[in-house]
XYZ file of C-alpha atoms in Angstrom:
676
model
C -22.647 61.237 203.581
C -20.625 60.147 200.628
C -17.507 61.690 202.106
C -17.830 59.541 205.214
C -17.148 56.461 203.111
C -13.664 57.695 202.349
C -12.457 58.193 205.903
C -12.922 55.550 208.598
C -12.139 57.901 211.537
C -11.502 61.544 212.242
C -9.591 63.245 215.047
C -12.813 64.630 216.475
C -14.372 61.132 216.560
C -11.370 59.723 218.472
C -11.389 62.657 220.959
C -15.095 62.239 221.654
C -14.709 58.476 221.939
C -12.000 58.919 224.599
C -14.320 61.154 226.635
C -17.218 58.695 226.226
C -14.970 55.856 227.397
C -14.833 57.370 230.865
C -18.513 58.286 230.866
C -19.386 54.684 230.079
C -17.616 53.563 233.288
C -20.983 54.202 234.980
C -21.898 50.771 236.442
C -25.497 51.131 235.197
C -24.117 51.352 231.651
C -21.544 48.656 232.155
C -24.118 46.155 233.417
C -25.420 45.903 229.852
C -22.179 44.074 229.031
C -21.851 41.349 231.699
C -18.305 40.340 230.706
C -16.866 43.805 230.993
C -18.945 44.532 234.101
C -17.127 41.683 235.821
C -13.844 43.244 234.790
C -14.950 46.648 236.123
C -15.944 45.106 239.473
C -12.555 43.401 239.673
C -10.843 46.707 238.839
C -12.709 48.401 241.692
C -11.776 45.686 244.186
C -8.081 45.892 243.241
C -8.260 49.691 243.578
C -9.564 49.372 247.126
C -6.784 46.945 247.950
C -4.244 49.393 246.532
C -5.652 52.377 248.412
C -6.209 50.592 251.724
C -3.540 47.829 251.895
C -3.588 47.765 255.664
C -7.241 46.908 255.765
C -6.755 43.956 253.399
C -3.398 42.890 254.769
C -1.566 43.510 251.500
C 1.002 46.115 252.520
C 3.795 44.376 250.654
C 1.852 44.073 247.378
C 0.903 47.732 246.731
C 3.137 48.020 243.650
C 1.776 44.819 242.139
C -1.800 45.773 243.007
C -1.369 49.214 241.451
C 0.012 47.656 238.253
C -2.929 45.247 238.045
C -5.376 48.094 238.682
C -3.917 50.214 235.872
C -3.941 47.276 233.391
C -7.560 46.348 234.310
C -8.691 49.976 234.052
C -7.207 50.259 230.545
C -8.878 46.971 229.605
C -12.267 48.403 230.484
C -11.505 51.749 228.891
C -10.337 50.149 225.657
C -13.591 48.152 225.450
C -15.611 51.323 226.088
C -13.515 53.165 223.493
C -14.340 50.587 220.813
C -18.082 50.979 221.438
C -17.877 54.760 221.686
C -15.890 54.955 218.447
C -18.489 52.942 216.579
C -21.249 55.154 218.033
C -19.259 58.271 217.179
C -19.388 57.505 213.481
C -23.183 57.350 213.641
C -23.334 60.579 215.606
C -21.186 62.345 213.049
C -23.629 61.305 210.325
C -26.516 62.491 212.457
C -24.912 65.920 212.922
C -24.745 66.367 209.174
C -28.441 65.408 208.911
C -29.407 67.893 211.663
C -28.027 70.690 209.529
C -30.846 70.004 207.056
C -33.474 70.479 209.749
C -33.789 74.242 209.480
C -36.930 76.260 210.031
C -38.677 76.365 206.686
C -41.674 78.495 205.634
C -44.505 76.681 203.863
C -47.193 77.885 201.434
C -50.121 76.104 203.030
C -53.300 75.767 201.014
C -56.340 77.014 202.932
C -59.556 76.815 200.941
C -59.039 78.861 197.803
C -56.079 80.800 199.238
C -52.522 80.288 200.447
C -51.079 81.134 203.862
C -47.376 81.361 204.731
C -46.777 79.310 207.891
C -43.697 77.773 209.664
C -43.101 74.124 208.686
C -43.434 73.161 212.365
C -47.166 74.013 212.183
C -47.803 71.586 209.342
C -49.740 68.430 210.161
C -50.350 65.187 208.339
C -52.835 65.778 205.490
C -52.039 69.465 204.930
C -51.529 70.612 201.341
C -48.591 72.910 200.431
C -47.360 74.423 197.215
C -43.587 74.405 196.586
C -42.091 76.463 193.777
C -38.698 76.682 192.181
C -35.930 77.551 194.675
C -38.064 76.666 197.729
C -37.442 73.974 200.311
C -39.965 71.198 200.711
C -41.275 71.779 204.255
C -42.027 68.171 205.214
C -42.316 64.592 204.031
C -45.111 64.174 201.542
C -46.454 63.007 198.228
C -46.757 65.031 195.058
C -50.455 65.225 194.168
C -50.181 67.665 191.306
C -47.397 68.760 188.974
C -43.896 67.742 188.160
C -40.588 69.151 189.405
C -36.882 68.519 189.616
C -35.803 68.125 193.214
C -32.293 68.430 194.692
C -31.975 65.668 197.334
C -28.223 66.101 197.931
C -28.833 67.089 201.590
C -30.219 63.626 202.172
C -28.445 61.355 199.676
C -25.171 63.209 199.172
C -25.746 62.992 195.421
C -25.770 66.306 193.500
C -27.883 65.249 190.505
C -31.515 66.362 190.972
C -34.347 63.808 190.559
C -37.751 64.112 188.942
C -40.759 64.005 191.239
C -44.252 63.822 189.778
C -47.846 63.133 190.741
C -48.958 59.536 190.332
C -46.750 56.532 189.799
C -43.921 55.439 192.048
C -41.872 58.612 192.044
C -44.226 60.884 193.950
C -42.600 60.699 197.396
C -40.675 63.825 198.579
C -38.589 64.374 201.702
C -38.617 67.426 203.934
C -35.440 69.519 203.693
C -34.897 68.906 199.993
C -35.131 71.778 197.469
C -37.217 72.184 194.300
C -34.896 73.378 191.518
C -37.458 73.672 188.733
C -41.190 74.017 188.167
C -43.860 73.853 190.883
C -45.581 71.007 192.766
C -48.515 70.574 195.107
C -47.615 68.295 198.022
C -49.730 66.504 200.589
C -47.830 66.271 203.923
C -47.624 62.677 205.195
C -45.963 63.125 208.634
C -46.357 65.229 211.747
C -43.427 67.265 213.221
C -40.829 64.992 214.806
C -41.938 62.017 212.746
C -40.314 62.918 209.430
C -37.946 60.699 207.532
C -34.954 62.806 208.586
C -36.043 62.595 212.233
C -36.136 58.812 211.951
C -32.756 58.796 210.235
C -31.177 60.911 212.978
C -32.596 58.717 215.716
C -31.371 55.557 214.035
C -27.849 56.654 213.154
C -27.352 58.121 216.625
C -28.084 54.683 217.989
C -31.057 55.672 220.142
C -33.284 53.045 218.523
C -30.701 50.271 218.177
C -31.732 46.962 219.696
C -29.509 43.877 220.088
C -30.151 41.330 217.388
C -31.118 37.719 218.261
C -27.633 36.529 217.229
C -26.009 39.153 219.417
C -28.275 38.257 222.364
C -27.447 34.569 221.945
C -23.722 35.333 221.800
C -24.022 37.555 224.908
C -25.692 34.667 226.697
C -22.819 32.337 225.678
C -20.209 34.824 226.817
C -22.018 35.336 230.139
C -22.156 31.529 230.639
C -18.425 31.196 229.926
C -17.732 34.023 232.348
C -19.703 32.258 235.101
C -17.902 28.961 234.387
C -14.476 30.582 234.658
C -15.582 32.483 237.747
C -16.386 29.138 239.387
C -13.054 27.719 238.186
C -11.042 30.614 239.617
C -12.908 30.506 242.925
C -12.110 26.794 243.241
C -8.454 27.401 242.489
C -8.031 29.309 245.760
C -8.529 26.245 248.048
C -6.557 24.060 245.628
C -3.632 26.538 245.801
C -3.778 26.553 249.614
C -3.759 22.769 249.635
C -0.547 22.664 247.583
C 0.859 25.524 249.668
C 0.733 28.212 246.997
C -0.508 31.649 247.961
C -2.898 33.260 245.472
C -3.901 36.757 246.456
C -7.211 38.321 245.432
C -5.554 40.582 242.791
C -3.889 37.470 241.330
C -7.161 35.625 241.205
C -8.957 38.613 239.653
C -6.149 38.876 237.053
C -6.499 35.142 236.309
C -10.261 35.555 235.896
C -9.938 38.508 233.548
C -7.440 36.636 231.415
C -9.559 33.531 231.129
C -13.035 35.026 230.507
C -13.769 36.112 226.859
C -12.865 39.768 227.407
C -11.684 40.291 223.829
C -15.029 39.563 222.179
C -16.910 40.919 225.227
C -15.180 44.268 224.739
C -15.756 44.367 220.959
C -19.217 42.791 220.583
C -21.216 45.996 220.840
C -18.796 47.830 218.540
C -19.134 45.094 215.889
C -22.969 45.344 215.858
C -22.985 49.167 215.790
C -20.285 49.298 213.112
C -22.333 46.913 210.966
C -25.284 49.234 210.970
C -23.021 52.211 210.394
C -21.394 50.489 207.401
C -24.816 50.149 205.808
C -25.406 53.854 206.391
C -22.097 54.590 204.729
C -23.633 53.220 201.548
C -26.631 55.550 201.885
C -28.903 52.757 203.089
C -30.947 53.451 206.205
C -31.488 50.278 208.254
C -34.412 50.438 210.646
C -32.835 47.785 212.899
C -29.672 45.772 213.424
C -31.763 42.660 212.919
C -32.400 43.651 209.309
C -28.661 43.991 208.626
C -27.956 40.685 210.296
C -30.702 38.945 208.369
C -29.260 40.285 205.133
C -26.156 38.215 205.792
C -28.210 34.965 205.713
C -30.375 35.756 202.650
C -31.089 32.795 200.368
C -33.621 34.292 197.951
C -34.090 37.789 196.588
C -37.397 39.029 195.096
C -37.122 42.030 192.838
C -39.888 44.144 191.362
C -39.103 44.808 187.694
C -40.353 48.348 187.111
C -38.139 50.934 188.760
C -35.982 48.266 190.306
C -34.433 46.157 187.523
C -35.526 48.614 184.872
C -35.553 52.389 184.904
C -39.319 52.262 185.334
C -39.963 55.077 182.815
C -42.206 53.074 180.502
C -43.168 55.606 177.855
C -45.504 55.295 174.912
C -43.394 55.045 171.769
C -45.850 53.748 169.127
C -49.522 53.125 168.395
C -50.050 49.678 166.892
C -53.458 49.093 165.178
C -55.156 45.700 165.172
C -57.969 44.463 163.001
C -58.987 47.010 160.374
C -58.560 50.086 162.537
C -56.189 52.908 161.480
C -53.309 54.033 163.685
C -54.909 57.471 164.035
C -58.008 55.976 165.697
C -55.864 53.928 168.112
C -54.111 57.107 169.143
C -57.372 59.100 169.581
C -58.908 56.545 171.941
C -55.593 56.043 173.762
C -55.480 59.802 174.343
C -59.085 59.961 175.542
C -58.388 57.183 178.068
C -55.286 59.047 179.269
C -56.629 62.611 179.563
C -57.227 62.283 183.291
C -54.442 59.765 183.856
C -51.681 61.466 185.892
C -49.303 58.498 185.689
C -46.079 58.781 183.641
C -47.491 56.259 181.166
C -50.708 58.249 180.781
C -48.888 61.506 180.171
C -46.539 59.850 177.674
C -49.543 58.882 175.516
C -50.581 62.520 175.175
C -46.999 63.518 174.491
C -46.785 60.888 171.713
C -49.942 62.274 170.175
C -48.405 65.769 170.023
C -45.125 64.373 168.716
C -46.938 62.621 165.857
C -49.124 65.614 165.122
C -52.333 63.723 165.830
C -55.422 65.378 167.280
C -58.262 64.194 169.450
C -61.468 65.601 170.918
C -60.493 66.872 174.374
C -64.105 67.815 175.154
C -65.085 64.138 174.916
C -63.632 63.367 178.344
C -65.251 66.338 180.112
C -67.701 65.182 182.721
C -66.552 61.627 182.400
C -65.667 59.380 185.363
C -61.993 58.473 185.453
C -61.295 54.837 186.355
C -57.935 54.552 188.150
C -55.567 51.689 187.553
C -55.903 48.841 190.061
C -53.558 45.910 190.559
C -56.543 43.534 190.502
C -58.030 44.735 187.175
C -54.725 45.890 185.618
C -56.664 48.471 183.611
C -57.535 52.187 183.747
C -59.760 54.378 181.620
C -62.794 56.613 181.558
C -66.553 56.240 181.458
C -67.853 58.949 179.074
C -71.043 60.951 179.445
C -72.572 59.137 176.461
C -72.236 55.839 178.352
C -69.298 54.575 176.322
C -66.528 53.004 178.330
C -62.904 53.402 177.294
C -60.196 51.223 178.749
C -56.454 50.693 178.373
C -54.400 48.086 180.186
C -52.770 44.686 180.041
C -53.725 42.789 176.896
C -55.226 39.747 178.631
C -57.139 41.958 181.074
C -58.666 44.106 178.299
C -59.411 40.982 176.239
C -61.375 39.466 179.153
C -63.176 42.797 179.711
C -64.227 43.008 176.098
C -65.316 39.381 175.927
C -67.346 39.830 179.100
C -69.310 42.524 177.226
C -69.986 40.258 174.258
C -67.261 41.707 172.030
C -64.881 39.936 169.697
C -61.117 39.965 169.750
C -59.135 40.838 166.585
C -57.198 37.867 165.221
C -53.904 39.774 165.139
C -54.088 41.097 168.745
C -52.010 38.234 170.113
C -49.510 38.386 167.269
C -48.954 42.135 167.603
C -48.765 41.891 171.392
C -46.212 39.064 171.244
C -44.085 41.061 168.811
C -43.904 43.989 171.191
C -43.173 41.677 174.130
C -40.364 39.903 172.290
C -38.630 43.221 171.820
C -38.762 43.812 175.576
C -41.608 46.292 175.363
C -44.951 46.321 177.162
C -48.179 46.256 175.100
C -51.228 48.058 176.448
C -54.530 47.233 174.713
C -56.986 50.078 173.958
C -60.687 49.245 173.841
C -64.055 51.009 173.696
C -66.943 48.952 175.038
C -66.873 45.660 173.103
C -64.222 46.596 170.538
C -60.362 46.531 170.736
C -58.765 49.204 168.515
C -55.079 48.499 169.002
C -52.038 48.575 171.239
C -49.822 51.194 172.873
C -46.177 50.138 172.688
C -44.445 51.040 176.024
C -40.666 50.822 176.231
C -38.642 50.225 179.355
C -34.878 49.683 179.783
C -32.857 47.389 182.026
C -30.466 49.397 184.152
C -26.771 49.093 183.200
C -24.664 46.491 185.036
C -27.625 44.546 186.379
C -26.543 41.296 184.763
C -23.085 41.489 186.384
C -24.695 42.308 189.745
C -26.931 39.256 189.554
C -23.922 37.114 188.701
C -22.390 38.311 191.965
C -25.491 37.282 193.897
C -25.416 33.879 192.223
C -21.833 33.403 193.477
C -23.086 34.248 196.970
C -25.583 31.406 196.661
C -28.554 33.775 196.378
C -31.426 33.009 194.028
C -33.020 35.994 192.243
C -36.661 36.128 191.245
C -38.152 38.979 189.215
C -41.805 39.883 189.713
C -43.651 41.918 187.049
C -47.143 42.631 185.916
C -45.993 42.189 182.279
C -47.120 39.261 180.163
C -44.901 36.119 180.068
C -43.092 37.028 176.825
C -42.141 40.518 178.016
C -41.182 39.121 181.411
C -38.983 36.434 179.818
C -37.216 39.013 177.603
C -36.440 41.315 180.547
C -35.449 38.383 182.768
C -33.047 37.110 180.145
C -31.520 40.551 179.567
C -31.159 41.226 183.286
C -29.817 37.740 184.121
C -32.211 36.761 186.960
C -32.667 33.112 187.894
C -36.452 33.058 187.680
C -39.425 35.341 187.085
C -43.127 35.627 187.779
C -45.169 37.266 185.005
C -48.556 39.019 185.364
C -47.983 39.087 189.094
C -50.347 40.824 191.524
C -49.374 42.028 195.023
C -50.658 38.761 196.498
C -48.390 36.764 194.095
C -45.296 38.501 195.474
C -46.352 37.654 199.021
C -47.115 34.079 198.013
C -43.636 33.467 196.548
C -42.013 35.057 199.618
C -44.059 32.851 201.988
C -43.309 29.787 199.887
C -39.584 30.420 200.152
C -39.846 31.167 203.895
C -41.828 27.968 204.443
C -38.758 26.118 203.049
C -36.638 27.665 205.771
C -35.105 30.354 203.548
C -34.573 33.994 204.368
C -35.972 36.307 201.707
C -35.059 39.836 200.623
C -37.370 42.075 198.585
C -36.685 45.337 196.819
C -39.396 47.630 195.478
C -40.559 51.203 195.218
C -44.307 51.171 194.612
C -47.350 51.081 196.859
C -48.204 47.680 195.399
C -44.820 46.427 196.679
C -45.581 47.447 200.279
C -47.218 44.152 201.460
C -44.317 42.124 200.048
C -41.707 44.455 201.533
C -43.382 43.990 204.940
C -43.510 40.171 204.587
C -39.862 39.792 203.530
C -37.125 39.215 206.091
C -35.215 42.114 204.534
C -37.299 44.744 202.741
C -35.324 47.397 200.816
C -37.442 50.313 199.594
C -36.211 52.942 197.120
C -36.176 56.479 198.496
C -37.656 57.670 195.173
C -40.658 55.378 195.774
C -43.889 55.881 197.646
C -44.364 56.580 201.333
C -46.191 53.253 201.714
C -43.215 51.301 200.365
C -40.727 53.087 202.677
C -42.918 52.589 205.729
C -43.370 48.875 204.999
C -39.650 48.138 204.462
C -37.013 47.721 207.148
C -34.352 49.405 204.956
C -34.476 52.430 202.668
C -31.938 53.079 199.917
C -31.420 56.794 199.739
C -29.776 56.513 196.291
C -32.735 54.509 194.923
C -30.375 51.972 193.411
C -31.976 48.474 193.677
C -28.630 46.773 192.977
C -27.510 48.257 196.348
C -29.023 45.149 197.912
C -25.822 43.353 196.964
C -23.803 45.703 199.170
C -26.356 45.236 201.949
C -26.070 41.460 201.693
C -22.259 41.693 201.692
C -22.322 43.956 204.757
C -24.689 41.561 206.512
C -22.410 38.609 205.787
C -19.451 40.732 206.840
C -21.178 41.489 210.158
C -21.797 37.833 210.895
C -18.290 36.877 209.756
C -16.658 39.581 211.841
C -18.597 38.528 214.949
C -17.810 34.882 214.360
C -14.124 35.490 213.531
C -13.456 37.631 216.562
C -15.386 35.184 218.825
C -13.203 32.374 217.498
C -10.087 34.494 218.008
C -11.143 35.404 221.571
C -11.826 31.808 222.639
C -8.537 30.669 221.058
C -6.829 33.453 223.014
C -8.251 32.028 226.230
C -6.730 28.625 225.458
C -3.326 30.169 224.910
C -3.558 32.284 228.068
C -4.541 29.162 230.019
C -1.276 27.506 228.959
C 0.617 30.658 229.845
C -0.650 31.246 233.372
C -1.699 27.987 235.014
C 1.541 26.034 234.489
C 3.624 29.043 235.578
C 1.624 29.354 238.776
C 1.683 25.713 239.838
C 4.937 24.358 238.459
C 6.880 24.999 241.727
C 4.365 23.097 243.819
C 3.535 20.475 241.187
C 6.680 19.771 239.121
C 4.741 17.459 236.778
C 2.989 20.579 235.349
C 6.325 21.639 233.849
C 5.335 19.606 230.786
C 2.547 22.131 230.176
C 4.811 25.110 230.689
C 5.591 25.306 226.950
C 6.025 29.117 227.005
C 8.796 29.003 229.596
C 7.731 32.302 231.212
C 10.067 33.985 233.714
C 7.993 33.623 236.911
C 4.414 33.242 238.097
C 4.260 36.985 238.680
C 5.541 37.937 235.258
C 3.287 35.305 233.631
C 0.188 36.900 235.185
C 1.179 40.454 234.321
C 2.214 39.477 230.752
C -1.088 37.750 230.079
C -2.960 40.647 231.629
C -1.140 43.230 229.527
C -1.655 41.217 226.346
C -5.326 40.872 227.242
C -5.605 44.655 227.516
C -3.714 45.702 224.384
C -5.305 43.132 222.029
C -8.653 44.956 222.287
C -7.457 48.330 220.804
C -5.439 46.405 218.234
C -8.623 44.708 217.000
C -10.790 47.848 216.982
C -9.982 48.739 213.315
C -10.988 45.157 212.294
C -14.217 45.397 214.294
C -15.009 48.773 212.726
C -14.066 47.886 209.176
C -15.248 44.259 209.312
C -13.637 41.064 208.066
C -13.132 41.134 204.288
C -15.872 39.250 202.525
C -15.347 37.259 199.321
C -18.165 35.334 197.613
C -17.588 31.623 198.350
C -19.395 28.636 199.818
C -20.179 28.486 203.550
C -17.899 25.477 203.986
C -14.871 27.192 202.453
C -15.667 30.378 204.384
C -15.792 28.429 207.702
C -12.509 26.621 206.932
C -10.809 29.907 205.969
C -11.887 31.722 209.137
C -11.036 28.818 211.435
C -7.580 28.696 209.943
C -6.946 32.457 210.137
C -8.700 33.414 213.363
C -8.757 30.068 215.185
C -5.114 29.176 214.607
C -4.144 32.828 214.707
C -5.953 33.242 218.031
C -3.725 30.505 219.502
C -0.410 31.508 217.939
C -0.608 35.282 218.475
C -0.971 35.136 222.308
C 1.926 32.654 222.605
C 4.180 35.078 220.734
C 2.734 38.242 222.330
C 2.764 37.018 225.905
C 6.276 35.629 225.550
C 7.636 38.964 224.208
C 5.852 40.912 226.959
C 7.165 38.465 229.591
C 10.761 39.154 228.483
C 10.267 42.801 229.284
C 8.090 42.337 232.406
C 10.436 39.693 233.918
C 13.416 41.984 233.427
C 11.475 44.900 234.939
C 10.097 42.894 237.868
């Protein structure tokens, strides 16, 4: 997929688009675009008048009628070509994805044994074992083990990623390959419902729906078409009254020139190209509405761990409090982590080995493991001898100890603050009513995040970081990353609350995250961008998935969304301005002989009424293919205020939309008038 960013079009895409241009002439298909459907109907009527001139009494106008028919036909074909070309880019991406959908054998776990079965027989909930060199047979979650996985078939990136049980990096995608170790995977989708299947359907365009903005613009264009249809129909009796003969082909030509055919022919291509541009950046958008909403984002909520930071918070030090020795802190930290499959839990045991410390592994046997919960912000184990061991957020462990009648060491707060000020995360370790010390977890802000947030600020987007860390740690990370605001010690409901608060103020909100606890907020946000390395729950809740798992990619998504809206607005402005110019080209030329006073409006001084009509019609046809590259690539976006942006586009595309037709139609008229 990365190679597709480098090349806008290929010869094969163009060839297929030309074929599809004729296939799309089907009236059932054309009716979805009212403006171009009107043009097609007019083309058919002129064709009949060309083929059967005697029946219509137009024997002397066959040459003119044939010329009009050819120009109108190319107008429709060029519009179809623009849409087909945009769709072709998505189909090309889908073809590359289909290559990854090969028949894979799976080692399905059945009771105490393993059975080799085709991947198509796997169902949601099945357990499979995938070893080094084997393909992962379906979407799933790692429930045991750790492995390096090559996801280049999906993301286009060659560097393998680590997938492990527990935490936010347990999600795996069917069609990727395990390059080291062995993992046990629980399948999370049935055949035909995998992540790749959804990607193929989306990039092929099968699931694309028109966005509200596009529907509104279609309604406007249809209304303008009806208005000009009424105007052209009323021109016929007016022309007869002033003794000017306007044939049906002339009236059809006039209608096609006046209705917004330029934007009507490019509107679908603009929307499809917008979604395709997102895909070029390895972001899968579940709908065009999500891309469009990204262009109007006011606030961005970012989860800290795995989004702003690398998310690999690892134990780096045991910090004793009170009179307890460091060795004892490590022992109880290890006991609390023996059944903890999260990266943090495993890092505690690794730190023990690194420091040469020992602990009684038999102590945890038969104990009940207490999993981490967002509400309690603690995990641990209840031992057989009734002792309860906990590790977790300092304030949560403090409250737990106090609730059992215990006392809190005087230096707990001081030591915790010291860790937090250094950007680390302190986890308190306690047994029943006594706190023994802290585990110093280190995390790192991803490179370039500060510069990326500066870009968002220039776009007028406010950034808010959400984290379960204490206020001091949160403040340190927020300052280092350069976000505008932060929420410390946040729970899933806190993220939803801040999103709803911003939405209640009329703002559109984007949210990025990768964990199961981010899923509710991702679903609530107007634009939810989940990391592909994250959990299945996060990806299902979001309306976009970043295949590269780069949270800063949201900046590209926002820029593409703004680019989509700008492109649509710019070309609409250009199209309407075109109509104004064509009005001054055709109407005065047609009526000047009968109404000499209209000579004042004949500023273009076109050769004759006939050449004026043909020149405007030819310009109307060729402007569509000339604008296809702009519709596909999008109007260049530069961070600036909405007012400056509006003024810039009105000047370029509004004024340009008036000036270009005057020049173009005049040049074409010089040739046409000589030829006629």
